[in-house]
């Protein structure tokens, strides 16, 4: 297979990151980074400003890499609805209801392929990251984002499963427990309200009246210095097992990769696996639960790969 030059962009709430990579699937190390640039999103300036920032970033990538872009993959917060072609479910709310993909195609004059950022994470870890390293023959992979929110992406035989509504993998908005309270989506007790970093901090605050970041709560748990911190992390482990078990029961993936800040908690790979085992429809747990290897690079590399997985 010939080496391909791929352009990708990861659109975040605070920054937009772009990359140019060379990719050859036949090589042991298939990817080399040629250029990588970040600029601020400045989403408070609105929709048109974001589209212009993307145009500026592409110009910078072209100048820095020496390559001309003819198509680009973009990882987005939210999803382009397959029927209406309008953005939905984005926490960068000025994008919602807008023909984001079509507008960018018109502004840039190139082919634009979009996917949810969790799908990009899952694709990158499958083809370039920890799944390629440890389970190269994996057929079904579920990529999890557990951070400010909870998202997911499904990869089958190297391809993203977008689904009829474009919401494939969105396990964060399955019902988990009413104590999670109201979700921004309008429902009660979503997975996201219970085991996201935001949900965990909210639970601790509701019990103590004190606001603490998750990192501090976790340290108190390790030190056994605060019973509510212990309760918060034990609650995470319990509901991690219940919530993710539904994914295993439906998809039965070869591997699950845990991304996001909450995914860094080591107990998810020990006690969390035991909680999963107790909740799946099988006597034992054979699904590999893996730490990602690409760090915060996964999203932008996955976006670049979209241009060859369209």
mmCIF file of N, CA and C in Angstrom, residues 19-85:
data_model
loop_
_atom_site.group_PDB
_atom_site.id
_atom_site.type_symbol
_atom_site.label_atom_id
_atom_site.label_comp_id
_atom_site.label_asym_id
_atom_site.label_seq_id
_atom_site.Cartn_x
_atom_site.Cartn_y
_atom_site.Cartn_z
ATOM 1 N N UNK A 19 -3.792 18.277 12.343
ATOM 2 C CA UNK A 19 -2.589 17.500 12.077
ATOM 3 C C UNK A 19 -2.523 17.101 10.611
ATOM 4 N N UNK A 20 -1.309 16.891 10.155
ATOM 5 C CA UNK A 20 -1.050 16.257 8.860
ATOM 6 C C UNK A 20 -0.176 15.056 9.160
ATOM 7 N N UNK A 21 -0.601 13.877 8.708
ATOM 8 C CA UNK A 21 0.163 12.660 8.962
ATOM 9 C C UNK A 21 0.420 11.927 7.653
ATOM 10 N N UNK A 22 1.500 11.162 7.636
ATOM 11 C CA UNK A 22 1.688 10.174 6.570
ATOM 12 C C UNK A 22 1.264 8.830 7.139
ATOM 13 N N UNK A 23 0.536 8.056 6.341
ATOM 14 C CA UNK A 23 -0.046 6.804 6.826
ATOM 15 C C UNK A 23 0.158 5.705 5.804
ATOM 16 N N UNK A 24 0.681 4.570 6.298
ATOM 17 C CA UNK A 24 0.814 3.377 5.464
ATOM 18 C C UNK A 24 0.485 2.171 6.325
ATOM 19 N N UNK A 25 -0.669 1.582 6.100
ATOM 20 C CA UNK A 25 -1.177 0.503 6.948
ATOM 21 C C UNK A 25 -0.285 -0.738 6.911
ATOM 22 N N UNK A 26 0.562 -0.865 5.899
ATOM 23 C CA UNK A 26 1.402 -2.050 5.781
ATOM 24 C C UNK A 26 2.668 -1.979 6.630
ATOM 25 N N UNK A 27 2.963 -0.817 7.177
ATOM 26 C CA UNK A 27 4.181 -0.659 7.967
ATOM 27 C C UNK A 27 3.921 -1.015 9.432
ATOM 28 N N UNK A 28 4.949 -1.519 10.139
ATOM 29 C CA UNK A 28 4.779 -1.824 11.568
ATOM 30 C C UNK A 28 4.355 -0.600 12.377
ATOM 31 N N UNK A 29 4.934 0.541 12.072
ATOM 32 C CA UNK A 29 4.511 1.823 12.652
ATOM 33 C C UNK A 29 3.898 2.635 11.522
ATOM 34 N N UNK A 30 2.577 2.540 11.353
ATOM 35 C CA UNK A 30 1.966 3.047 10.115
ATOM 36 C C UNK A 30 1.892 4.562 9.987
ATOM 37 N N UNK A 31 2.098 5.303 11.092
ATOM 38 C CA UNK A 31 1.851 6.738 11.057
ATOM 39 C C UNK A 31 3.086 7.535 11.431
ATOM 40 N N UNK A 32 3.285 8.642 10.715
ATOM 41 C CA UNK A 32 4.295 9.628 11.081
ATOM 42 C C UNK A 32 3.647 11.010 11.061
ATOM 43 N N UNK A 33 3.846 11.780 12.120
ATOM 44 C CA UNK A 33 3.270 13.118 12.192
ATOM 45 C C UNK A 33 4.150 14.102 11.439
ATOM 46 N N UNK A 34 3.555 14.802 10.494
ATOM 47 C CA UNK A 34 4.279 15.802 9.704
ATOM 48 C C UNK A 34 4.081 17.190 10.299
ATOM 49 N N UNK A 35 2.852 17.487 10.709
ATOM 50 C CA UNK A 35 2.543 18.800 11.265
ATOM 51 C C UNK A 35 1.446 18.652 12.304
ATOM 52 N N UNK A 36 1.505 19.485 13.340
ATOM 53 C CA UNK A 36 0.473 19.483 14.375
ATOM 54 C C UNK A 36 0.375 20.884 14.958
ATOM 55 N N UNK A 37 -0.799 21.494 14.865
ATOM 56 C CA UNK A 37 -0.990 22.898 15.256
ATOM 57 C C UNK A 37 -2.286 23.032 16.044
ATOM 58 N N UNK A 38 -2.256 23.877 17.083
ATOM 59 C CA UNK A 38 -3.457 24.190 17.859
ATOM 60 C C UNK A 38 -3.728 25.693 17.817
ATOM 61 N N UNK A 39 -5.006 26.032 17.708
ATOM 62 C CA UNK A 39 -5.432 27.427 17.849
ATOM 63 C C UNK A 39 -6.685 27.449 18.725
ATOM 64 N N UNK A 40 -7.012 28.589 19.353
ATOM 65 C CA UNK A 40 -8.206 28.642 20.200
ATOM 66 C C UNK A 40 -9.491 28.555 19.389
ATOM 67 N N UNK A 41 -10.498 27.889 19.976
ATOM 68 C CA UNK A 41 -11.805 27.797 19.326
ATOM 69 C C UNK A 41 -12.547 29.127 19.385
ATOM 70 N N UNK A 42 -12.509 29.749 20.576
ATOM 71 C CA UNK A 42 -13.223 31.014 20.829
ATOM 72 C C UNK A 42 -14.702 30.878 20.468
ATOM 73 N N UNK A 43 -15.304 29.817 21.024
ATOM 74 C CA UNK A 43 -16.689 29.505 20.668
ATOM 75 C C UNK A 43 -17.667 30.587 21.087
ATOM 76 N N UNK A 44 -17.276 31.398 22.076
ATOM 77 C CA UNK A 44 -18.165 32.477 22.527
ATOM 78 C C UNK A 44 -18.390 33.517 21.428
ATOM 79 N N UNK A 45 -17.544 33.501 20.383
ATOM 80 C CA UNK A 45 -17.696 34.441 19.271
ATOM 81 C C UNK A 45 -18.659 33.926 18.208
ATOM 82 N N UNK A 46 -19.141 32.697 18.382
ATOM 83 C CA UNK A 46 -20.218 32.224 17.530
ATOM 84 C C UNK A 46 -19.825 31.296 16.401
ATOM 85 N N UNK A 47 -20.859 30.860 15.704
ATOM 86 C CA UNK A 47 -20.751 29.819 14.675
ATOM 87 C C UNK A 47 -19.817 30.222 13.526
ATOM 88 N N UNK A 48 -20.024 31.399 12.963
ATOM 89 C CA UNK A 48 -19.222 31.809 11.816
ATOM 90 C C UNK A 48 -17.755 31.952 12.190
ATOM 91 N N UNK A 49 -17.492 32.373 13.418
ATOM 92 C CA UNK A 49 -16.101 32.496 13.861
ATOM 93 C C UNK A 49 -15.437 31.121 13.920
ATOM 94 N N UNK A 50 -16.155 30.114 14.388
ATOM 95 C CA UNK A 50 -15.591 28.766 14.456
ATOM 96 C C UNK A 50 -15.260 28.244 13.061
ATOM 97 N N UNK A 51 -16.163 28.438 12.113
ATOM 98 C CA UNK A 51 -15.883 27.979 10.752
ATOM 99 C C UNK A 51 -14.674 28.714 10.174
ATOM 100 N N UNK A 52 -14.524 29.992 10.506
ATOM 101 C CA UNK A 52 -13.375 30.752 10.011
ATOM 102 C C UNK A 52 -12.084 30.281 10.678
ATOM 103 N N UNK A 53 -12.139 29.935 11.970
ATOM 104 C CA UNK A 53 -10.963 29.413 12.658
ATOM 105 C C UNK A 53 -10.491 28.103 12.017
ATOM 106 N N UNK A 54 -11.436 27.267 11.610
ATOM 107 C CA UNK A 54 -11.076 26.022 10.928
ATOM 108 C C UNK A 54 -10.376 26.319 9.610
ATOM 109 N N UNK A 55 -10.884 27.308 8.870
ATOM 110 C CA UNK A 55 -10.239 27.698 7.599
ATOM 111 C C UNK A 55 -8.809 28.187 7.848
ATOM 112 N N UNK A 56 -8.647 29.018 8.874
ATOM 113 C CA UNK A 56 -7.315 29.536 9.211
ATOM 114 C C UNK A 56 -6.367 28.396 9.586
ATOM 115 N N UNK A 57 -6.854 27.459 10.374
ATOM 116 C CA UNK A 57 -6.019 26.343 10.807
ATOM 117 C C UNK A 57 -5.570 25.502 9.617
ATOM 118 N N UNK A 58 -6.458 25.255 8.677
ATOM 119 C CA UNK A 58 -6.089 24.471 7.497
ATOM 120 C C UNK A 58 -5.002 25.182 6.697
ATOM 121 N N UNK A 59 -5.121 26.502 6.570
ATOM 122 C CA UNK A 59 -4.082 27.267 5.865
ATOM 123 C C UNK A 59 -2.733 27.129 6.571
ATOM 124 N N UNK A 60 -2.751 27.155 7.887
ATOM 125 C CA UNK A 60 -1.516 27.000 8.670
ATOM 126 C C UNK A 60 -0.923 25.607 8.480
ATOM 127 N N UNK A 61 -1.784 24.587 8.463
ATOM 128 C CA UNK A 61 -1.311 23.216 8.263
ATOM 129 C C UNK A 61 -0.683 23.045 6.879
ATOM 130 N N UNK A 62 -1.306 23.628 5.884
ATOM 131 C CA UNK A 62 -0.759 23.540 4.527
ATOM 132 C C UNK A 62 0.611 24.215 4.449
ATOM 133 N N UNK A 63 0.711 25.393 5.053
ATOM 134 C CA UNK A 63 1.973 26.131 5.010
ATOM 135 C C UNK A 63 3.078 25.390 5.769
ATOM 136 N N UNK A 64 2.715 24.815 6.922
ATOM 137 C CA UNK A 64 3.706 24.149 7.766
ATOM 138 C C UNK A 64 4.156 22.818 7.184
ATOM 139 N N UNK A 65 3.224 22.090 6.558
ATOM 140 C CA UNK A 65 3.544 20.746 6.067
ATOM 141 C C UNK A 65 4.083 20.736 4.642
ATOM 142 N N UNK A 66 3.715 21.752 3.881
ATOM 143 C CA UNK A 66 4.090 21.764 2.466
ATOM 144 C C UNK A 66 3.162 20.951 1.593
ATOM 145 N N UNK A 67 2.072 20.435 2.168
ATOM 146 C CA UNK A 67 1.094 19.659 1.405
ATOM 147 C C UNK A 67 -0.200 20.450 1.242
ATOM 148 N N UNK A 68 -0.874 20.205 0.132
ATOM 149 C CA UNK A 68 -2.167 20.843 -0.146
ATOM 150 C C UNK A 68 -3.290 19.868 0.198
ATOM 151 N N UNK A 69 -4.282 20.334 0.931
ATOM 152 C CA UNK A 69 -5.379 19.476 1.350
ATOM 153 C C UNK A 69 -6.434 19.371 0.250
ATOM 154 N N UNK A 70 -6.934 18.151 0.015
ATOM 155 C CA UNK A 70 -8.067 17.985 -0.896
ATOM 156 C C UNK A 70 -9.284 17.410 -0.184
ATOM 157 N N UNK A 71 -9.050 16.796 0.986
ATOM 158 C CA UNK A 71 -10.157 16.372 1.841
ATOM 159 C C UNK A 71 -9.646 16.317 3.276
ATOM 160 N N UNK A 72 -10.571 16.500 4.217
ATOM 161 C CA UNK A 72 -10.172 16.577 5.617
ATOM 162 C C UNK A 72 -11.191 15.876 6.495
ATOM 163 N N UNK A 73 -10.707 15.204 7.531
ATOM 164 C CA UNK A 73 -11.575 14.608 8.533
ATOM 165 C C UNK A 73 -11.673 15.521 9.736
ATOM 166 N N UNK A 74 -12.854 15.649 10.284
ATOM 167 C CA UNK A 74 -13.063 16.532 11.436
ATOM 168 C C UNK A 74 -13.823 15.786 12.519
ATOM 169 N N UNK A 75 -13.234 15.711 13.704
ATOM 170 C CA UNK A 75 -13.903 15.175 14.881
ATOM 171 C C UNK A 75 -14.646 16.296 15.581
ATOM 172 N N UNK A 76 -15.914 16.080 15.850
ATOM 173 C CA UNK A 76 -16.772 17.151 16.369
ATOM 174 C C UNK A 76 -17.406 16.777 17.703
ATOM 175 N N UNK A 77 -17.667 17.777 18.535
ATOM 176 C CA UNK A 77 -18.514 17.552 19.704
ATOM 177 C C UNK A 77 -19.965 17.517 19.230
ATOM 178 N N UNK A 78 -20.585 16.382 19.291
ATOM 179 C CA UNK A 78 -21.918 16.230 18.708
ATOM 180 C C UNK A 78 -21.856 15.415 17.436
ATOM 181 N N UNK A 79 -22.964 15.398 16.708
ATOM 182 C CA UNK A 79 -23.111 14.513 15.546
ATOM 183 C C UNK A 79 -23.874 15.225 14.448
ATOM 184 N N UNK A 80 -23.483 14.963 13.201
ATOM 185 C CA UNK A 80 -24.276 15.412 12.065
ATOM 186 C C UNK A 80 -25.415 14.415 11.857
ATOM 187 N N UNK A 81 -26.649 14.890 11.928
ATOM 188 C CA UNK A 81 -27.798 14.012 11.729
ATOM 189 C C UNK A 81 -27.802 13.507 10.287
ATOM 190 N N UNK A 82 -27.877 12.172 10.075
ATOM 191 C CA UNK A 82 -27.799 11.632 8.721
ATOM 192 C C UNK A 82 -28.937 12.091 7.809
ATOM 193 N N UNK A 83 -30.095 12.387 8.386
ATOM 194 C CA UNK A 83 -31.251 12.775 7.573
ATOM 195 C C UNK A 83 -31.254 14.269 7.257
ATOM 196 N N UNK A 84 -31.149 15.100 8.292
ATOM 197 C CA UNK A 84 -31.245 16.548 8.101
ATOM 198 C C UNK A 84 -29.918 17.195 7.734
ATOM 199 N N UNK A 85 -28.816 16.515 8.005
ATOM 200 C CA UNK A 85 -27.464 17.053 7.814
ATOM 201 C C UNK A 85 -27.178 18.259 8.714
#
